[in-house]
XYZ file of C-alpha atoms in Angstrom:
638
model
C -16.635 27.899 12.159
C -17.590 24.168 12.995
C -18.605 21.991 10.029
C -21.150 19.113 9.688
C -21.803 16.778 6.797
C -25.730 16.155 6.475
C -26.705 13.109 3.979
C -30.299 12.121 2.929
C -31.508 8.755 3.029
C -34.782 7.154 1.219
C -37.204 5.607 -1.266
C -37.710 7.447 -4.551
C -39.592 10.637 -4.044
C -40.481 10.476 -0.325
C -39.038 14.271 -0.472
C -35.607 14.008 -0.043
C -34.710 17.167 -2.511
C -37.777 19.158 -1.667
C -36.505 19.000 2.073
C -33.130 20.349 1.234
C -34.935 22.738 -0.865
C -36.906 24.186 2.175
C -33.952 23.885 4.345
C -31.232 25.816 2.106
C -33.522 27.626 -0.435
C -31.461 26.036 -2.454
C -31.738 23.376 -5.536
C -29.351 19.588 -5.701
C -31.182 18.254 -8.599
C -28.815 20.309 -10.849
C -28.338 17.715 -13.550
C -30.767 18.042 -17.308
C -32.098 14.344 -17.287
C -32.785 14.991 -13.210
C -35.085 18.193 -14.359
C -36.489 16.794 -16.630
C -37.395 13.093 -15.122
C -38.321 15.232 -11.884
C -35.862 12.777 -10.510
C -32.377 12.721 -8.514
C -29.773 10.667 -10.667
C -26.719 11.688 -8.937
C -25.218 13.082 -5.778
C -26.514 16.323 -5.452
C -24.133 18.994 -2.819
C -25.395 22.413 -1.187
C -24.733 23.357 2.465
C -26.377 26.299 5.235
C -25.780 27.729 8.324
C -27.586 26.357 11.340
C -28.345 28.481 14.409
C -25.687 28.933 16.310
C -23.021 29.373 13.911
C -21.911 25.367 12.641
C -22.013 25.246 8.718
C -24.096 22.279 7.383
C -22.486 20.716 3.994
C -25.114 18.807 2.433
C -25.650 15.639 0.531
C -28.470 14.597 -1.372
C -28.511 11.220 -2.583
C -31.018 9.498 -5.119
C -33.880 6.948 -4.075
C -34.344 5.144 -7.182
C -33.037 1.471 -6.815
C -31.355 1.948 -10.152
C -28.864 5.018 -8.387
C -28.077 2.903 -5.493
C -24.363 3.000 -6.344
C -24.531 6.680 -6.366
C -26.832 7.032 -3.357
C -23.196 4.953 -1.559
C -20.744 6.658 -3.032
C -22.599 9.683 -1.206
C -22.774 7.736 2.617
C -18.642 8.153 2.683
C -18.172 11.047 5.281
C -21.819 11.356 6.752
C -21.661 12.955 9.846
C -26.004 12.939 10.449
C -28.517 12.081 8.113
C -32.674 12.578 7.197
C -34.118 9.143 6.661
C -37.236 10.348 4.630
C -40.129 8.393 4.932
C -43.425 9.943 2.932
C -46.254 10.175 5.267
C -48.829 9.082 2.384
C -46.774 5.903 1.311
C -44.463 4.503 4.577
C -41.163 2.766 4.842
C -40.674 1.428 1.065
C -38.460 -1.083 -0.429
C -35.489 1.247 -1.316
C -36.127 3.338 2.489
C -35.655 -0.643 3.716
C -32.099 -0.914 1.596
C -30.984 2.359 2.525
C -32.314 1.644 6.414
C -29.829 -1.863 5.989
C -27.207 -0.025 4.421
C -26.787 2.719 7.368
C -26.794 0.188 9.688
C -24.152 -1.597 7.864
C -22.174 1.450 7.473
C -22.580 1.982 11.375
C -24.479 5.593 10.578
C -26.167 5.790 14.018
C -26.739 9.451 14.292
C -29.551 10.846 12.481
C -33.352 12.469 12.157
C -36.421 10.338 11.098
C -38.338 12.695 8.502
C -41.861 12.286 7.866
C -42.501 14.302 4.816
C -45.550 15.476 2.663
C -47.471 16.203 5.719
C -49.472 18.996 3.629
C -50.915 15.759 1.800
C -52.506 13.217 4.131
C -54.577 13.582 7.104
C -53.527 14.097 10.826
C -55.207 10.828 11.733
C -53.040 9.199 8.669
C -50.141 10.962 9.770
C -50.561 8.943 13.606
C -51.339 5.979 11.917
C -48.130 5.831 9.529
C -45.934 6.995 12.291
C -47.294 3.984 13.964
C -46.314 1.711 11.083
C -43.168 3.103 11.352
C -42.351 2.286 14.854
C -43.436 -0.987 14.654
C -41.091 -1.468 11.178
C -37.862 0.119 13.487
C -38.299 -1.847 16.479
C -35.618 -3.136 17.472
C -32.315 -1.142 15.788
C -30.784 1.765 15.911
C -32.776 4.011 13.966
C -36.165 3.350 16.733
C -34.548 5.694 19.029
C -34.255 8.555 16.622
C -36.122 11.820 16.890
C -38.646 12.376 14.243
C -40.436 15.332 12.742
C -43.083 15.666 10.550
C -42.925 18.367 8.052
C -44.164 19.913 4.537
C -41.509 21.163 2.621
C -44.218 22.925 0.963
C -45.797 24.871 3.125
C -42.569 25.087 5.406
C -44.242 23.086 8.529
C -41.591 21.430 10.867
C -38.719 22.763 9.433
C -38.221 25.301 11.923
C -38.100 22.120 14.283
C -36.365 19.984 11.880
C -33.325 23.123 12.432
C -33.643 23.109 15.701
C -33.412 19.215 16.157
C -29.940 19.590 13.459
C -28.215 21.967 15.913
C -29.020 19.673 19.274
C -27.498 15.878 16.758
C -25.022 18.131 15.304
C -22.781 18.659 18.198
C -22.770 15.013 19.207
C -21.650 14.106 15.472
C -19.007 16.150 15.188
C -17.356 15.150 18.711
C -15.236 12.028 17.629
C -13.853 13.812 14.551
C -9.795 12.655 13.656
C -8.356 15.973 13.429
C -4.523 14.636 13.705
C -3.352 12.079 11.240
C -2.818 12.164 7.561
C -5.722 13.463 5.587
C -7.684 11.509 3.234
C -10.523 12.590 0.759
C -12.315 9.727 -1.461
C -13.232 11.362 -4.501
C -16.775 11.319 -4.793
C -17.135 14.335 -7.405
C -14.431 15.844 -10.286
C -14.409 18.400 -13.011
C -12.481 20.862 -14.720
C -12.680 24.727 -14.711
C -11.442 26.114 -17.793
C -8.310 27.971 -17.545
C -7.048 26.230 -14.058
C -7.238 22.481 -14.376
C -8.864 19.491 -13.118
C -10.849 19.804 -9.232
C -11.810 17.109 -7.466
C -14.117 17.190 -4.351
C -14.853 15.183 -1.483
C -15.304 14.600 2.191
C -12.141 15.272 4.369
C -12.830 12.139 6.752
C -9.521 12.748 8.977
C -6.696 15.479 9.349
C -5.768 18.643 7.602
C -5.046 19.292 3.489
C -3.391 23.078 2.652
C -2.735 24.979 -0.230
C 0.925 24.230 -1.826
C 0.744 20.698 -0.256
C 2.243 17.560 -2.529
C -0.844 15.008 -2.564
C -0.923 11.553 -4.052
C -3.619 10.024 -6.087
C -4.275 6.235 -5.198
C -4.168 3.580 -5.969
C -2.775 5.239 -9.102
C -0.164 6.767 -6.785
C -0.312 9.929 -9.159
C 1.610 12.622 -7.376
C 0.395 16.462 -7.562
C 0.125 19.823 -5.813
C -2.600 21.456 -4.622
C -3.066 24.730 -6.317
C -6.299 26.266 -4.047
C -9.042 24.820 -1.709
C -12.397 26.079 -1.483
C -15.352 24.850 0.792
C -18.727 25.722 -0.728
C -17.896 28.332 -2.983
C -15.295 30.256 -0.195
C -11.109 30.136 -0.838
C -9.823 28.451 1.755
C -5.729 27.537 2.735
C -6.613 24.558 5.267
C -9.588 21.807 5.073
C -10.111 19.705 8.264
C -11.723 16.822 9.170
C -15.466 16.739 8.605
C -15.451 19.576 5.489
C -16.576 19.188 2.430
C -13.369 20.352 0.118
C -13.007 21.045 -3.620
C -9.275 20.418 -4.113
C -7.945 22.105 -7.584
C -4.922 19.874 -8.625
C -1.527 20.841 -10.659
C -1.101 19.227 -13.587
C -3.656 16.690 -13.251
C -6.074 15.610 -16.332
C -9.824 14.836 -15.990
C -8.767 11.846 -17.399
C -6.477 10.979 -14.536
C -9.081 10.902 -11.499
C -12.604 8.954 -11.676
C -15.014 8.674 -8.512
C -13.969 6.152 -5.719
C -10.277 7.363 -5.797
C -8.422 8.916 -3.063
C -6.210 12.331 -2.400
C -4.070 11.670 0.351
C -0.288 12.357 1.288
C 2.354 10.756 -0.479
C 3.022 7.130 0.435
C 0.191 7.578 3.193
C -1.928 4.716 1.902
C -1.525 0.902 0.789
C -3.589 0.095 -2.828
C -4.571 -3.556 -1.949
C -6.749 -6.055 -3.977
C -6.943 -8.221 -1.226
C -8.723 -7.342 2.165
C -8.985 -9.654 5.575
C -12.586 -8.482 6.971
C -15.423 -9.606 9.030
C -18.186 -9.335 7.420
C -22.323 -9.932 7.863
C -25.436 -10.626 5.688
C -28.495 -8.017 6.738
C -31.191 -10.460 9.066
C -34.010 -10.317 6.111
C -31.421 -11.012 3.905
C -32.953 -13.712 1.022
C -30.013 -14.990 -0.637
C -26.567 -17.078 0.679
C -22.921 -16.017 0.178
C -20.846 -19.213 -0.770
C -17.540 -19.163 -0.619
C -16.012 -17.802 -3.724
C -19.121 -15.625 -4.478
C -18.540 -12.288 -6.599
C -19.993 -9.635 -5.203
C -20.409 -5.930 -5.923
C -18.112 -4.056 -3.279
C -19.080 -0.606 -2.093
C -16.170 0.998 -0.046
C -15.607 4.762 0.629
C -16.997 5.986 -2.662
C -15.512 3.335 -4.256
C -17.389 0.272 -6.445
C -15.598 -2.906 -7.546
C -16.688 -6.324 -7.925
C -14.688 -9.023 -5.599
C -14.443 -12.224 -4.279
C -15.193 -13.311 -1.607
C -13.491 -16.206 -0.082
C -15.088 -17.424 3.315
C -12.506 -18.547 6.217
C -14.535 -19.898 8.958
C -17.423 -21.191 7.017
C -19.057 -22.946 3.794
C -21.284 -20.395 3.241
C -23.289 -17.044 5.161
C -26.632 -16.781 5.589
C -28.770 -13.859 6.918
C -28.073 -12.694 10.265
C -24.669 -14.644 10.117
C -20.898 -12.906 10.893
C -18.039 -14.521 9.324
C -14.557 -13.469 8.386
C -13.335 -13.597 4.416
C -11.402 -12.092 2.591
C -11.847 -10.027 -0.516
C -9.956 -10.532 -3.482
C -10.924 -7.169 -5.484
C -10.408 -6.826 -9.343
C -8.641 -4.061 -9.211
C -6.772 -2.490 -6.016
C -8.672 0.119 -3.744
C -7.384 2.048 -0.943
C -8.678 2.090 2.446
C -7.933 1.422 5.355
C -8.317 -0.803 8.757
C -11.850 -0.091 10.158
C -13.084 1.266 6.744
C -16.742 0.066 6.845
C -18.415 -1.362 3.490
C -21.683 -2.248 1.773
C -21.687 -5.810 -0.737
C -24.170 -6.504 -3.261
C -25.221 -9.471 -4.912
C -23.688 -9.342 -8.750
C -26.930 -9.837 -9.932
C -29.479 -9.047 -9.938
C -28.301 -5.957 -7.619
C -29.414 -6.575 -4.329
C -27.924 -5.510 -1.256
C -26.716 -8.306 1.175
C -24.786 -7.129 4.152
C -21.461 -5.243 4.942
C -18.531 -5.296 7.543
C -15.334 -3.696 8.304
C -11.817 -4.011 7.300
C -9.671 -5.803 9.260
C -6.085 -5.917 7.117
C -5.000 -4.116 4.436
C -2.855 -5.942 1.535
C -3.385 -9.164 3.309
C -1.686 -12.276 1.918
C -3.283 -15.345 1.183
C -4.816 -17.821 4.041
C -5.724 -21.170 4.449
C -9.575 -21.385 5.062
C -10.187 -22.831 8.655
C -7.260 -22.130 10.049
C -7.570 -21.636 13.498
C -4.051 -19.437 13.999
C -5.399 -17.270 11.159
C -8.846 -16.852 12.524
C -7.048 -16.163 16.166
C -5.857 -13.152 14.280
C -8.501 -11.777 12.802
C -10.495 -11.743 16.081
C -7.488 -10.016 17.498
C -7.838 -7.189 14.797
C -11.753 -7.437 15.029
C -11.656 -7.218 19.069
C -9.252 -3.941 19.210
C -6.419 -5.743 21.059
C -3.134 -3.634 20.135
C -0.503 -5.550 21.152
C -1.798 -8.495 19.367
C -2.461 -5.963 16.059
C 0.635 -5.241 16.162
C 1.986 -8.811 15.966
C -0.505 -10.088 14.074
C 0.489 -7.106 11.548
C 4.150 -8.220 11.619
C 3.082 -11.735 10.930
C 1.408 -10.862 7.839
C 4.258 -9.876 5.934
C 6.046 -13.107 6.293
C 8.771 -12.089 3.628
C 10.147 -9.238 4.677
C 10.487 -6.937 7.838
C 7.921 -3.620 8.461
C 9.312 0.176 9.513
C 6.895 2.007 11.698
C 5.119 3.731 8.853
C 4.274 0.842 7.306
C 3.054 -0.749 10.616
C 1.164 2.894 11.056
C -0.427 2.357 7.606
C -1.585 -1.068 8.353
C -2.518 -1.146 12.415
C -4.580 2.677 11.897
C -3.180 2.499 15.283
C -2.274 5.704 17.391
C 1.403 6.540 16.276
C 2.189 7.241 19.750
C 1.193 4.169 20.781
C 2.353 2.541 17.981
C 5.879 3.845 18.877
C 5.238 2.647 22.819
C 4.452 -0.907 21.729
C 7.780 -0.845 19.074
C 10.041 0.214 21.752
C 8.525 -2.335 24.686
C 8.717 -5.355 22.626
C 11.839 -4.712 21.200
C 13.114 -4.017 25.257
C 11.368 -7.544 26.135
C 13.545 -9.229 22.947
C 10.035 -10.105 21.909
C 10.154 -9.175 17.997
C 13.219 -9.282 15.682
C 14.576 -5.561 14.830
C 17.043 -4.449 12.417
C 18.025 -0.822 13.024
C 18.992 1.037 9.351
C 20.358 4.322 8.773
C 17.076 5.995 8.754
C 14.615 3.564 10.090
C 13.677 0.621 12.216
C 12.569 -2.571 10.891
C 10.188 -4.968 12.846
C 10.151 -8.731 11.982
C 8.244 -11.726 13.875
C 10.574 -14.277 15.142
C 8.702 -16.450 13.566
C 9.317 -15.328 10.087
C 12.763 -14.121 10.357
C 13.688 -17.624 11.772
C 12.230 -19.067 8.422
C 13.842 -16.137 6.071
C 17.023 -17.648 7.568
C 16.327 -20.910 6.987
C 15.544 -20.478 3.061
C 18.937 -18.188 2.980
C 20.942 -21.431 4.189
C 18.923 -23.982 1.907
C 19.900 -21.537 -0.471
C 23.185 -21.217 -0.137
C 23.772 -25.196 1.237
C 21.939 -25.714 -2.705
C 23.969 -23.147 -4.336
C 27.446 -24.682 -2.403
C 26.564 -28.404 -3.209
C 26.100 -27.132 -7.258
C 29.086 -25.227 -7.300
C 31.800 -27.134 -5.184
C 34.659 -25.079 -5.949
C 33.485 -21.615 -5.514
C 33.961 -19.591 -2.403
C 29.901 -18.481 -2.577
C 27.884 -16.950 -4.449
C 27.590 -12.780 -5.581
C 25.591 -10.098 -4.158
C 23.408 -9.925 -7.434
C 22.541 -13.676 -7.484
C 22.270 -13.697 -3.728
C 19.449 -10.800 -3.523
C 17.570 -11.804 -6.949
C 17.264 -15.453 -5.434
C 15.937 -14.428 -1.813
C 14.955 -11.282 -1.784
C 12.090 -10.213 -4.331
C 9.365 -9.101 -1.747
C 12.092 -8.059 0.702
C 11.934 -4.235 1.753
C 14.878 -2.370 -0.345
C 15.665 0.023 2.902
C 16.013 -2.924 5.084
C 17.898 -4.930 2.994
C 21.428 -3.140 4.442
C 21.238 -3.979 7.626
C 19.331 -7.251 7.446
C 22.854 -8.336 5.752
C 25.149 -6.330 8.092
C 22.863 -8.237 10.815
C 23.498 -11.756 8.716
C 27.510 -11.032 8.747
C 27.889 -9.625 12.331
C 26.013 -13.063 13.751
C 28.165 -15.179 11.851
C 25.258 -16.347 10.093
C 27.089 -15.814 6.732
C 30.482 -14.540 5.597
C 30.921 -11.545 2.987
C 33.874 -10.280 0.970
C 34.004 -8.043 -1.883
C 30.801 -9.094 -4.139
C 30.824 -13.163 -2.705
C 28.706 -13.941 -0.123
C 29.117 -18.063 1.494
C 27.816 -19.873 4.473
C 30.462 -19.806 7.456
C 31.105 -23.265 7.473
C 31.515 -23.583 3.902
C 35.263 -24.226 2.314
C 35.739 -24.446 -1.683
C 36.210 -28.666 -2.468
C 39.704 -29.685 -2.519
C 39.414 -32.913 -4.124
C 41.935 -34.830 -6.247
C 40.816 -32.502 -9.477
C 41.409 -29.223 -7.487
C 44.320 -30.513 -6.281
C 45.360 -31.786 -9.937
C 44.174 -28.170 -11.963
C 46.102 -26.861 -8.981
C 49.508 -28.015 -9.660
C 48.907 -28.158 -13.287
C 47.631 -24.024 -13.724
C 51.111 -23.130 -10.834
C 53.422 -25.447 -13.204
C 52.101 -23.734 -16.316
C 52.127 -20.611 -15.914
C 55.835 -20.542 -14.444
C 56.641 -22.301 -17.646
C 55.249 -19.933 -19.597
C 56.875 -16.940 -17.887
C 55.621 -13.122 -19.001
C 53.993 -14.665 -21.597
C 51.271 -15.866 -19.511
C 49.671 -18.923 -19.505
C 45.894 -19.422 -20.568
C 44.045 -22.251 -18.301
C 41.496 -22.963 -20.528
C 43.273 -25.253 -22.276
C 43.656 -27.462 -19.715
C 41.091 -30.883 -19.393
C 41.417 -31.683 -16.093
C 37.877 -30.931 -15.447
C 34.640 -29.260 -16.753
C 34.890 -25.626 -18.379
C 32.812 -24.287 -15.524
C 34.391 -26.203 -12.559
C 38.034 -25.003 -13.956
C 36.882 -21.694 -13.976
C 35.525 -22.167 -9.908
C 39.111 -23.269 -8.998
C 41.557 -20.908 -11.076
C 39.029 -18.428 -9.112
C 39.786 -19.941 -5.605
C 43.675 -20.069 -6.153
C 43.160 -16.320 -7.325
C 41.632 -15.269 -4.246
C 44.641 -17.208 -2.137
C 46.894 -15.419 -3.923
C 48.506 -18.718 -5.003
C 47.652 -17.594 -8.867
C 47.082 -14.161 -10.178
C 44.726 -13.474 -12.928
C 46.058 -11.294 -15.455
C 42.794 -11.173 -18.183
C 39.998 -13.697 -18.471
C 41.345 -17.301 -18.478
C 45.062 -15.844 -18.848
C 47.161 -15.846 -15.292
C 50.745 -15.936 -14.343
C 52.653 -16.722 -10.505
C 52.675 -14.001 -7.877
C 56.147 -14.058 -8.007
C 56.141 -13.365 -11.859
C 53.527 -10.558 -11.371
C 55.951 -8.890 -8.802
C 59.289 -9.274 -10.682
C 56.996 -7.982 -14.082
C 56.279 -4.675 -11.335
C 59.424 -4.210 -10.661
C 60.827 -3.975 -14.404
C 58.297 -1.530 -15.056
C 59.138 0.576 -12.562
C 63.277 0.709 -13.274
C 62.342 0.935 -16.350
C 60.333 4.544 -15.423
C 63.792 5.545 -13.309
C 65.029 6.695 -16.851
C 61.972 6.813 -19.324
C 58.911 8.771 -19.289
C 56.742 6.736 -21.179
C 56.172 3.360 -21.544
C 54.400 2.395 -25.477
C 52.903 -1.172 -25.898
C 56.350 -1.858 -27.696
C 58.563 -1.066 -25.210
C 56.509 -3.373 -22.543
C 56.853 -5.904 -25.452
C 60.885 -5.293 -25.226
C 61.268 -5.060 -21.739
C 59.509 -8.365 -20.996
C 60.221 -10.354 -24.214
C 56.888 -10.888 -25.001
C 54.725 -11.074 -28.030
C 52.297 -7.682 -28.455
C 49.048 -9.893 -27.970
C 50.590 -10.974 -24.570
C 51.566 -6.899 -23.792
C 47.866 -6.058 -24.477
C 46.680 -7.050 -20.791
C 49.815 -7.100 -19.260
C 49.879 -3.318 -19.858
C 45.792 -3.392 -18.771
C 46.903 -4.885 -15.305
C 49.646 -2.914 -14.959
C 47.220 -0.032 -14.812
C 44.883 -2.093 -12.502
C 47.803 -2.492 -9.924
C 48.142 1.859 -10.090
C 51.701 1.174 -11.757
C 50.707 2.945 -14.978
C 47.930 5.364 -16.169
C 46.755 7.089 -19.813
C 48.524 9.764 -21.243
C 46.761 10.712 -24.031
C 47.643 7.479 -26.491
C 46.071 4.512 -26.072
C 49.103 2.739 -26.474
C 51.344 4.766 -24.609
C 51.845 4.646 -20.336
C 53.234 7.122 -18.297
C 54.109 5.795 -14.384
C 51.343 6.795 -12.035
C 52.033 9.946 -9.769
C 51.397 8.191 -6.367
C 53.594 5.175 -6.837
């Protein structure tokens, strides 16, 4: 069975919920205080079966300009909707607003109602239809079919049906059955016994029972325990149902209207959007830059900022691109259409679409930026997909990240990946399980902070051979992703670019100073420690140069093997190291076990000094435990 989504549109009682009452036989206005007021507060949801077979989901949304953010909320996922307009009152302010938000939304499939028709005259029925051709001249909605009808007395809506089944088929054409699924939450509760459900409109692919879903921007992961569409268990939504998802584990405090259930790690939360965006032509007020705003997104509200990058301020009828920097993150995605208020008092202004997704930070009037947005704004894929890479200056993309951001086709995501990276157009860095994508641009400048960096660190720290691993990421890396990490510093070594051994890392052409002081600490720590023989020699008595910088060189002559480092600032001569070896072991040729006291013996040393020469010896695999901390036995594999 096909599925349609049918929204309402209109001013405050021009009929909306009558209408669906006549249609379904069935009542929205389900809420006390809307029963009582006579009123529709909230979203109200019902559905029927046209002729012919395609289920109609239904969504009634209020008229009163108080309920506006509800009557948005309820736009997300409108396949076709009724613009009501009461025969005995015309196009109102709030059927104006909702007319201006459709538009902005870019709802251009739908039915022109004229309701109450039981109440006015046939020659005031021609007249207001007039009216209302002369007040949609000019957009989208003029070209609509109309109807008149009495949801009372049931005129029309026998053509009204007929009119759904001939707009239905054309709305559902386009629908994204392939992709990853999303839902924005636009209704929740909780049925005792089971747990929390929430419900929604499935705008793209498929959702199934036993599925792992994520919560954003909260990036709360759950299960889906069952799936119904009006009232019937289902195991698959698709694209253009209405679903209500019941979710394992998940409190009623945990979800809230305007979130979204989507696959794990599907989606980017973002607080800060790249857009075009426009003011509605009878728009009275100007957006300056740095205006708050009220943002409606999906079924999402949040107030944001907007900062204007081609212009001082927008005025009505005027296109401009911004960006939004929301209070709190949202998730959507490129193309996502939205709605923006004034703060206050709450009038609507205008809308646009969403260029970029977690966008970084522009300059305002910068032509190379603006050159990018058009690029996103005008389609162009190649250039979306470099203008993608370029905004994520500090660290390479994989594919699904570049699929997250682009929306593109993952097909021809994949084609444009593969022919750039054949045309040595884009930096890649191939890891273990995927590929990384990096402008030139960029990765050119990532390089050059890694060799300020180091050139700094180097010039600080003369003596040392470089710096480690730990200080090396932590200082460069922060934004970088983790995955692509490995073989951005595989890539580094193999290029020559940088050397790496053990837990150092050092520019190539960097050598460890060997001025008159390392030459002086030099001789002084070799003479020394022959001097001092098995008792070992500790350097850091020495004041031939600063604590730290002695430290740097007894560490250089270490890792030439000219010095070996026995514990902390105590060494001894690789020859002395050797002929210590080779005691222990003929010593082993007729003992079994080797107690800090015998060491002491054998080498003539004090019991402090057989302390860590009986540590190293187990560092070199000469000796291991047996049992007593101060007893050795040899080790097997020697």
């Amino acid at each position: 069975m096909e599925h349609i989504i049918i929204g309402t549109a209109g001013h405050i009682d021009h009929g909306k919920t009558a209408l669906i009452r006549a249609l379904t036989g069935r009542e929205t206005d389900t809420h006390k205080e809307e029963i009582k007021r006579g009123i529709t507060i909230d979203l109200g949801f019902t559905y029927f079966d046209l002729p012919g077979g395609m289920r109609a989901g239904i969504i009634d949304v209020p008229g009163h300009e108080k309920f506006l953010p509800n009557m948005l909320a309820g736009v997300c996922g409108m396949d076709l909707v009724l613009l009501t307009v009461a025969l005995d009152e015309g196009i109102m302010p709030q059927t104006r607003e909702h007319l201006d938000i459709l538009e902005q939304l870019g709802i251009t499939n739908g039915i022109i109602v004229l309701t109450k028709l039981d109440m006015v005259e046939p020659e005031w029925a021609d007249m207001m239809e007039e009216e209302i051709t002369q007040e949609l001249s000019g957009r989208v909605f003029a070209s609509w079919p109309r109807v008149k009808v009495s949801a009372i007395k049931g005129d029309g809506i026998e053509e009204l049906k007929a009119l759904l089944v001939t707009k239905a088929s054309a709305a559902t054409h386009n629908r994204e059955i392939g992709g990853h699924f999303r839902i924005p939450v636009d209704r929740l509760f909780t049925v005792k016994g089971f747990g929390t459900v929430v419900a929604g409109t499935l705008l793209e692919g498929t959702i199934g029972v036993n599925q792992e879903v994520m919560l954003y921007p909260t990036k709360l992961i759950t299960k889906v325990r069952s799936l119904q569409t009006h009232g019937d268990d289902i195991e698959m939504a698709y694209a253009g149902q209405r679903a209500a998802v019941l979710l394992q584990g998940v409190a009623k405090e945990d979800v809230k209207r305007g979130m979204v259930l989507a696959y794990p790690e599907s989606m980017t939360p973002s607080n800060r959007l790249d857009v075009v965006m426009s003011l509605s032509a009878d728009c009275k007020r100007v957006v300056k830059n740095q205006s708050r705003v009220h943002l409606h997104i999906g079924t999402d509200e949040v107030i944001a900022r907007v900062v204007l990058l081609d212009k001082n301020e927008l005025t009505a009828g005027e296109e401009g691109f911004a960006q939004l920097i929301c209070e709190r993150e949202v998730c959507v995605k490129r193309n996502d259409k939205f709605v923006i208020r004034f703060l206050s008092p709450l009038e609507t202004l205008g809308g646009g679409v969403v260029l970029q997704i977690d966008a970084r930070k522009h300059k305002r009037m910068d032509e190379a930026v603006l050159s990018a947005l058009r690029q996103r704004r005008d389609g162009k894929q190649e250039e979306l997909f470099f203008s993608t890479l370029e905004s994520s200056p500090k660290s390479p993309l994989s594919l699904d990240k570049l699929l997250a951001q682009t929306q593109m086709d993952e097909a021809e995501l994949k084609e444009i990946a593969e022919t750039v990276e054949a045309e040595e157009r884009c930096f890649v860095l191939h890891g273990r399980k995927k590929d990384f994508y990096w402008s030139f641009t960029d990765a050119d400048a990532m390089w050059m902070s890694i060799r300020k960096f180091l050139a700094d660190y180097h010039e600080k720290n003369p003596y040392k051979r470089g710096i480690t691993k730990t200080g090396f990421k932590s200082g460069l890396f922060k934004s970088f992703d983790i995955a692509a990490l490995e073989p951005y510093m595989t890539y580094l070594t193999e290029s020559g670019k940088v050397m790496e051994e053990g837990d150092c890392v050092w520019l190539l052409d960097h050598e460890p100073r060997q001025d008159e002081t390392y030459e002086a600490v030099a001789k002084a720590v070799t003479a020394k420690a022959s001097e001092a023989g098995f008792a070992l020699y500790d350097y850091s008595e020495l004041k031939l140069a600063e604590p730290e910088e002695l430290d740097d060189i007894v560490e250089d002559l270490v890792r030439k093997k000219e010095i070996v480092r026995i514990h902390d600032t105590t060494v001894t001569t690789p020859e002395l190291a050797e002929q210590m070896k080779e005691k222990v072991l003929t010593y082993f040729e007729s003992n079994e076990i080797l107690s800090f006291a015998s060491l002491r013996d054998l080498l003539d040393v004090s019991r402090k000094a057989a302390k860590p020469l009986m540590a190293y010896l187990d560092e070199c695999k000469i000796t291991q435990w047996c049992g007593k901390e101060t007893e050795r036995k040899q080790m097997k594999s020697v």
